[in-house]
Short mmCIF file of C-alpha atoms in Angstrom, two decimals:
data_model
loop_
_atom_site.label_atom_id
_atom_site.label_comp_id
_atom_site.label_asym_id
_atom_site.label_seq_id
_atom_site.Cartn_x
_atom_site.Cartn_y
_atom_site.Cartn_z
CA UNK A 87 0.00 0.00 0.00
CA UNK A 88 1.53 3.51 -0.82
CA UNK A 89 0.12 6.60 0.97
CA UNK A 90 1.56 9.13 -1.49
CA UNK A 91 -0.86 8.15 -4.54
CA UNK A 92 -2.95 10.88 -6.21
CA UNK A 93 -6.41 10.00 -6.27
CA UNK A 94 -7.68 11.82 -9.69
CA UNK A 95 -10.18 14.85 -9.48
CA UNK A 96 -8.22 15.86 -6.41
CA UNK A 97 -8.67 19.67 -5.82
CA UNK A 98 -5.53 21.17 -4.20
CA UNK A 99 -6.45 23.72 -1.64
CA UNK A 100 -3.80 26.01 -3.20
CA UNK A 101 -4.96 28.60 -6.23
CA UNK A 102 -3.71 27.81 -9.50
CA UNK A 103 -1.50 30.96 -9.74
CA UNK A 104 0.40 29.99 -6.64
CA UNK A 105 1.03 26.40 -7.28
CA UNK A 106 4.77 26.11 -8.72
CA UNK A 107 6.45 22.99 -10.03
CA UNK A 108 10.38 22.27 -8.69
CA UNK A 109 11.95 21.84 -11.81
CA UNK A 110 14.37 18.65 -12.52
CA UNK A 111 17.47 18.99 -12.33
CA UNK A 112 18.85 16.76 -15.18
CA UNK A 113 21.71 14.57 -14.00
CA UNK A 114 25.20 14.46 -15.28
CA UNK A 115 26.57 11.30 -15.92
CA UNK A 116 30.22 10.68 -14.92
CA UNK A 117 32.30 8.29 -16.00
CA UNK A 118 32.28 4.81 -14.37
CA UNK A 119 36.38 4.57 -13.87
CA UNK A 120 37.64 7.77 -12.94
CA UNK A 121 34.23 8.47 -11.67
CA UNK A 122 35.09 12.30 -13.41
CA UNK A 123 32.22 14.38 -15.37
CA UNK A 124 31.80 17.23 -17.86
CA UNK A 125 33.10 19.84 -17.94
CA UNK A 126 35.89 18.10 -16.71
CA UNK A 127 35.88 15.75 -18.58
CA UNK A 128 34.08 14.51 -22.15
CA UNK A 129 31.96 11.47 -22.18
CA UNK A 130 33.06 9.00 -25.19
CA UNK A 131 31.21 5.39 -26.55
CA UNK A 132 33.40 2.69 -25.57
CA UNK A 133 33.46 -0.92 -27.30
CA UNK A 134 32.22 -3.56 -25.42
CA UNK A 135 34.46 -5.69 -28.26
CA UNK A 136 37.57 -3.84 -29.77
CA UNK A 137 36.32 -2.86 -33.18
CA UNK A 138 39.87 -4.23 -34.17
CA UNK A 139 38.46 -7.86 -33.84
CA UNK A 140 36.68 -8.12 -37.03
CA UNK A 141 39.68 -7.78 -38.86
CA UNK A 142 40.43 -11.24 -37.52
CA UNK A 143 36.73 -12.77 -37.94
CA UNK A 144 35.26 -11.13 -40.70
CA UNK A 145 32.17 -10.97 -42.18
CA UNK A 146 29.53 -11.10 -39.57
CA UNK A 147 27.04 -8.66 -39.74
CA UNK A 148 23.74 -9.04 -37.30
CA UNK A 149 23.53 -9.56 -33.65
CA UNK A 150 21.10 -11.60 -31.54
CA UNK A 151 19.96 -10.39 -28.43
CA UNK A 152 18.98 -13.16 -25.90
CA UNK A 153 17.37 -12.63 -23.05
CA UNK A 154 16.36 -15.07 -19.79
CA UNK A 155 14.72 -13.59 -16.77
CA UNK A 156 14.42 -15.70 -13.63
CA UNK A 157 11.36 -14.45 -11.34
CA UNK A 158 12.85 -14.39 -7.92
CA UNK A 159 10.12 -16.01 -6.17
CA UNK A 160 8.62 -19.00 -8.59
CA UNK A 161 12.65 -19.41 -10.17
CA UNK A 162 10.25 -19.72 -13.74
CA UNK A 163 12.13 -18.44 -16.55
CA UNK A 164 10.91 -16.14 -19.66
CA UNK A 165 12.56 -15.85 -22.84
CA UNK A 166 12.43 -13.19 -25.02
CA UNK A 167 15.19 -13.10 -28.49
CA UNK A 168 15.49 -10.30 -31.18
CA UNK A 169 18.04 -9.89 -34.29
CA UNK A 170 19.57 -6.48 -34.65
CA UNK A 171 21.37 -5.56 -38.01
CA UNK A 172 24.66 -4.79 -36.18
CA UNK A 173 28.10 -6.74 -35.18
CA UNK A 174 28.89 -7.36 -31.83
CA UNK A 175 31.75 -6.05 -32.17
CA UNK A 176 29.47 -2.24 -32.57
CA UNK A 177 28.18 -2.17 -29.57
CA UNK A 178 29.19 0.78 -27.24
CA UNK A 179 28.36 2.35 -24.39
CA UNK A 180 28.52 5.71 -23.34
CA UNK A 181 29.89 5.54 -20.37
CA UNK A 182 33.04 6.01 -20.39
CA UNK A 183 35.39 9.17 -20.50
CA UNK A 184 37.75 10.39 -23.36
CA UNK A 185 40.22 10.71 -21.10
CA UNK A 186 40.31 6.79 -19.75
CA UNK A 187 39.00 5.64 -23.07
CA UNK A 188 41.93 6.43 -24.90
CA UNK A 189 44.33 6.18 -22.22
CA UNK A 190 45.07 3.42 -19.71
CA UNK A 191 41.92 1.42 -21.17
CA UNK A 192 43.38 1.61 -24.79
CA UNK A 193 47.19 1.35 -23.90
CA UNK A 194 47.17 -0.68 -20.44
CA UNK A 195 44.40 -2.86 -21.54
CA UNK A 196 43.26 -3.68 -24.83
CA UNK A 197 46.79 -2.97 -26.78
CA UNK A 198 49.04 -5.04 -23.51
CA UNK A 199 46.22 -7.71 -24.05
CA UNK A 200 46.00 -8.19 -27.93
CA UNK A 201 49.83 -9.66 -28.93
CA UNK A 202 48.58 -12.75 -26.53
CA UNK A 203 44.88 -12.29 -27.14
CA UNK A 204 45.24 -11.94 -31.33
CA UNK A 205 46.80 -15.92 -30.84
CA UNK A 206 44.37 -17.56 -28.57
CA UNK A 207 41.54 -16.18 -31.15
CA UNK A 208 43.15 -17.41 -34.28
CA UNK A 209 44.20 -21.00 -31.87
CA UNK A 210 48.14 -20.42 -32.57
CA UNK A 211 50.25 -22.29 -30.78
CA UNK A 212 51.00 -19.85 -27.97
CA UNK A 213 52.80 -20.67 -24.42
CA UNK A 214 51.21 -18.59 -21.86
CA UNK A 215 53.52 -17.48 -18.38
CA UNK A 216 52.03 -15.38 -15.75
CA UNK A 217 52.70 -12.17 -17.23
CA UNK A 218 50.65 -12.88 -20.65
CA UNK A 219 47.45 -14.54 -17.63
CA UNK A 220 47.67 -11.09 -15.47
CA UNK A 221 46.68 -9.32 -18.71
CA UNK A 222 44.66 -11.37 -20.26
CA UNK A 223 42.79 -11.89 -16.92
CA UNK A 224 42.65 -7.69 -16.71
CA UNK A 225 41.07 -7.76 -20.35
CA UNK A 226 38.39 -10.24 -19.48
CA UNK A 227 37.46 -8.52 -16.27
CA UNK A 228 37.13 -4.81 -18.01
CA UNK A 229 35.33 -6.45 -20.60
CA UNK A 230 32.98 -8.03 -17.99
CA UNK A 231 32.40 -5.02 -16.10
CA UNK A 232 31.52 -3.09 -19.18
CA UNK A 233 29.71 -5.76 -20.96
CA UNK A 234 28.01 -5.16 -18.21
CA UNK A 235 26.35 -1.40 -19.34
CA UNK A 236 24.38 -2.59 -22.16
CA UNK A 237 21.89 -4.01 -19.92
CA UNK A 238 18.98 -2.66 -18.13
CA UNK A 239 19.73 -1.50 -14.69
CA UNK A 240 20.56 -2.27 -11.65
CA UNK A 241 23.79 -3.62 -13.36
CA UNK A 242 25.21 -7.30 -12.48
CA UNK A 243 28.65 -5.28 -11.42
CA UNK A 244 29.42 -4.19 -8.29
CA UNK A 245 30.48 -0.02 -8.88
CA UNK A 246 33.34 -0.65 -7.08
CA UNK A 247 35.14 -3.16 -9.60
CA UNK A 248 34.82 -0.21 -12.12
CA UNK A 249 37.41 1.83 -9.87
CA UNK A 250 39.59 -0.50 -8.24
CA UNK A 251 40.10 -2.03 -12.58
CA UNK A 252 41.78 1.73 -13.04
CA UNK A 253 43.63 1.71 -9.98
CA UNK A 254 44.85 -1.04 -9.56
CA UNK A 255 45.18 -2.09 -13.14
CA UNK A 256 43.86 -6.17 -11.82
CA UNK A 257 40.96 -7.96 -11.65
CA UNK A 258 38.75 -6.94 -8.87
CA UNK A 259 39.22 -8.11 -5.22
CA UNK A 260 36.18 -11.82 -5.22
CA UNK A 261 36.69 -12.07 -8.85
CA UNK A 262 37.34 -14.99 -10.80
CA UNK A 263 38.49 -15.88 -14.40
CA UNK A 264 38.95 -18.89 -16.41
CA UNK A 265 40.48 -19.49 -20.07
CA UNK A 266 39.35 -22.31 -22.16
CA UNK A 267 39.25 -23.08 -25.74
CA UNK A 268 36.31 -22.97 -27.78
CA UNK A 269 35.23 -24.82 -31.06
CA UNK A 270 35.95 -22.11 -33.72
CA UNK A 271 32.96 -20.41 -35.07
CA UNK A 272 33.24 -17.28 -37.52
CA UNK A 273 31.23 -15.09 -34.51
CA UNK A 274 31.15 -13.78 -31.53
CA UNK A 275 29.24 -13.94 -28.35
CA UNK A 276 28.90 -12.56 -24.74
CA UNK A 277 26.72 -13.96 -22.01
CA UNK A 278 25.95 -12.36 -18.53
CA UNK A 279 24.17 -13.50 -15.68
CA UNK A 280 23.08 -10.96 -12.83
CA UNK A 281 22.30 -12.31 -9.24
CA UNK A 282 21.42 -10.28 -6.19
CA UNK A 283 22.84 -12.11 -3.22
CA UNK A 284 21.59 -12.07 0.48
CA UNK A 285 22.38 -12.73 3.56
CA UNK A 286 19.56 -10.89 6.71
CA UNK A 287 19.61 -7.27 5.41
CA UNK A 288 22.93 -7.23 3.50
CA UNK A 289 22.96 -7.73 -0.34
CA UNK A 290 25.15 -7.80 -3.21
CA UNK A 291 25.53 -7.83 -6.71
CA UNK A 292 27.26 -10.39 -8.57
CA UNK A 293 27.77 -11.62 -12.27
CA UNK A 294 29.00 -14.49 -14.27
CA UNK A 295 30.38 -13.19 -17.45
CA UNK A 296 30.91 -15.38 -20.76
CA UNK A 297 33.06 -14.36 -23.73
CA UNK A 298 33.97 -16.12 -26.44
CA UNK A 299 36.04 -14.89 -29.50
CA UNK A 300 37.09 -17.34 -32.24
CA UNK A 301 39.05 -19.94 -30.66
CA UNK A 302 38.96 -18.46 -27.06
CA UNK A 303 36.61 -18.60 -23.80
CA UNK A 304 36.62 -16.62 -20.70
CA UNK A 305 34.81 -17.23 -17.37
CA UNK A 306 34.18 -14.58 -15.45
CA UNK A 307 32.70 -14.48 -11.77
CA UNK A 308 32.45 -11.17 -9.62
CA UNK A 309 31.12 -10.68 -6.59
CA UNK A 310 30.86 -7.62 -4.01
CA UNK A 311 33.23 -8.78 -1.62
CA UNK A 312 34.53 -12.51 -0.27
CA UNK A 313 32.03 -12.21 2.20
CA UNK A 314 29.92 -13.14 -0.94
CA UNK A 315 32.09 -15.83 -2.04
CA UNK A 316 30.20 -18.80 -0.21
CA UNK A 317 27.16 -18.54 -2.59
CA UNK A 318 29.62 -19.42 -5.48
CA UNK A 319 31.56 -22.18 -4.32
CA UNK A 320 29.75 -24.79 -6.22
CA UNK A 321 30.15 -22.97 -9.56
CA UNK A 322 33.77 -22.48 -8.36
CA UNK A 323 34.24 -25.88 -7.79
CA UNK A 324 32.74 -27.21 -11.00
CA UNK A 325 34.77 -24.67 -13.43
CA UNK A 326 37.67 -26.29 -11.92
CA UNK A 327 36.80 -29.61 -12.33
CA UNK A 328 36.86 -29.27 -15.85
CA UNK A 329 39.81 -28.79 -18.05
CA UNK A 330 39.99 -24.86 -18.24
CA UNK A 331 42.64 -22.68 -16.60
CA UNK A 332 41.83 -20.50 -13.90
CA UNK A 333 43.97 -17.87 -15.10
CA UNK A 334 42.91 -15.25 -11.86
CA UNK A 335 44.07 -15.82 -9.21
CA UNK A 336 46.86 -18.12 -10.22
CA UNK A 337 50.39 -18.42 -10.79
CA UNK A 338 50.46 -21.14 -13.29
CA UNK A 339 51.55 -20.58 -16.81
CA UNK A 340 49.56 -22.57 -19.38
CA UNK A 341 49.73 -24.38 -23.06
CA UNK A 342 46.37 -22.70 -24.22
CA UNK A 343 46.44 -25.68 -26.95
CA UNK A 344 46.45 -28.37 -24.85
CA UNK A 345 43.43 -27.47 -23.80
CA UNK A 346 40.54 -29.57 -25.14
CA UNK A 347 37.71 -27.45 -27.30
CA UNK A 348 34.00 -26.98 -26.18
CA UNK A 349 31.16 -26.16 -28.19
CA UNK A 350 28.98 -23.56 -27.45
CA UNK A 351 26.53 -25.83 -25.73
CA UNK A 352 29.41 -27.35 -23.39
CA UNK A 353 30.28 -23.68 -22.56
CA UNK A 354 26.49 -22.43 -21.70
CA UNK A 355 26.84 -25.09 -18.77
CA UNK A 356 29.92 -23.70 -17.47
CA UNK A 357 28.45 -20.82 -17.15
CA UNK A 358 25.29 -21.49 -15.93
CA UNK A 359 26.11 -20.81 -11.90
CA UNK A 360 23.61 -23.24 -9.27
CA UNK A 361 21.79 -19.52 -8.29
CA UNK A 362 19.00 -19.11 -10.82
CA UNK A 363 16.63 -18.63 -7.91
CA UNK A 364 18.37 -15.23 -7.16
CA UNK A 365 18.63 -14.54 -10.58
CA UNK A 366 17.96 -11.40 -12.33
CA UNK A 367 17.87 -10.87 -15.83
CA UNK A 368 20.39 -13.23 -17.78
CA UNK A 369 21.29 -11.39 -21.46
CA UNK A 370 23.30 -13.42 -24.45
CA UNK A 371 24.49 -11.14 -27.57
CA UNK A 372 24.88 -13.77 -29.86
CA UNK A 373 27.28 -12.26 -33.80
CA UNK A 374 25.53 -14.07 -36.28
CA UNK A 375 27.01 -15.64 -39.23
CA UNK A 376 26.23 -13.33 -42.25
CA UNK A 377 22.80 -14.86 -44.33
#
């Protein structure tokens, strides 16, 4: 029950000519790093995908959006799936500042990332020490967290993650990543589960985060804070049963290709986490092959 509704035909007891309206105040958006805003700073679109990936996978040219939404209290799931005339690799979102965008994201990131990164997509033979599974376990985290923006809010990521990725330049603190080899296919595709997590009054947001790029898979799986960590250890524990590197955290260095390859059914489960109950709404962008 809500005691501030309006009941229509209500006459206010205060003449027309005095009655004022507050005006809104229209709210600047800042950018989700540096947490800076105009004038300060200019807002830019940042890829979700580096645009420089469909140099190495051409020829794709729509995108399906896939969408599952768990109802919190029955756990029943509805589907709902439309096809957009636009490559994954196109999608942007605007939250993100010139400044960061073409900075430490660009140089720190996406350019330290792509000399082990470019490999793993095309399936080169590539040996892997810790140096090349810090970075590459930085890229899949960003990604994740600004994957992330393209859905409806409240966002699967924690706002948190978004700072401590510039200033600390690692995955975030309760995160998780895993590397795995995928059955090539000529597309991309991104999948994102959102969970709010509860324990008495605290919650939490978490995610797990799929990407896979040509020949590559990542696993990602964030949560607010270890005291979160519990609610995962089953999906934790399966992901490592299964031959994939957990690339963060770990000290190993890896043989990406001797790796076995899953298909894009065998990587759905590994991403599918035990919480559906707590689930909110789970979003696939799916790169088409070209008609």
């Amino acid at each position: 029950m809500h005691d501030n509704i309006l009941v229509p035909n209500q006459i206010s007891s205060t003449p027309a000519k005095m009655q004022t309206t507050t005006p809104q105040v229209k709210k600047i958006k800042s950018c989700v790093f540096c947490k800076k805003s105009a004038p300060e700073v200019k807002m830019t679109r940042e890829h979700v995908l580096r645009a420089a990936f469909v140099k190495l996978l051409p020829g794709c040219t729509g995108t399906v959006l896939d969408q599952l939404t768990f109802d919190r209290n029955t756990a029943e799931p509805t589907h709902k799936k439309k096809r957009i005339p636009q490559s994954s690799y196109n999608f942007t979102v605007n939250d993100v500042c010139k400044i960061c965008n073409e900075g430490w994201l660009n140089v720190k990131v996406e350019i330290a990332a792509e000399k082990f990164l470019f490999p793993l997509i095309l399936g080169n033979e590539i040996e892997l020490p810790k140096q090349a599974t810090d970075i590459l376990a930085l890229w899949a985290a960003k990604t994740a967290v600004v994957r992330s923006l393209i859905d409806a809010k409240p966002f699967a990521v924690p706002p948190e993650h978004f700072s401590w990725i510039k200033e600390n330049l690692t995955p975030p603190p309760s995160t998780f990543v895993w590397l795995g080899r995928a059955e090539f296919t000529p597309y991309s595709w991104t999948r994102q589960r959102k969970f709010i997590l509860q324990h008495d009054e605290n919650f939490a947001r978490a995610h797990m985060t799929t990407i896979v790029i040509g020949h590559v898979a990542f696993y990602i799986l964030g949560c607010g804070n270890n005291f979160w960590e519990e609610d995962f250890m089953s999906t934790i524990s399966y992901l490592n049963g299964h031959p994939i590197f957990q690339i963060w955290p770990s000290t190993n260095a890896t043989h990406f290709n001797k790796l076995p390859a899953f298909g894009r059914a065998k990587i759905k489960d590994l991403s599918s986490t035990r919480l559906n109950s707590l689930g909110m709404p789970s979003t696939e962008t799916l790169q088409a092959i070209k008609d």
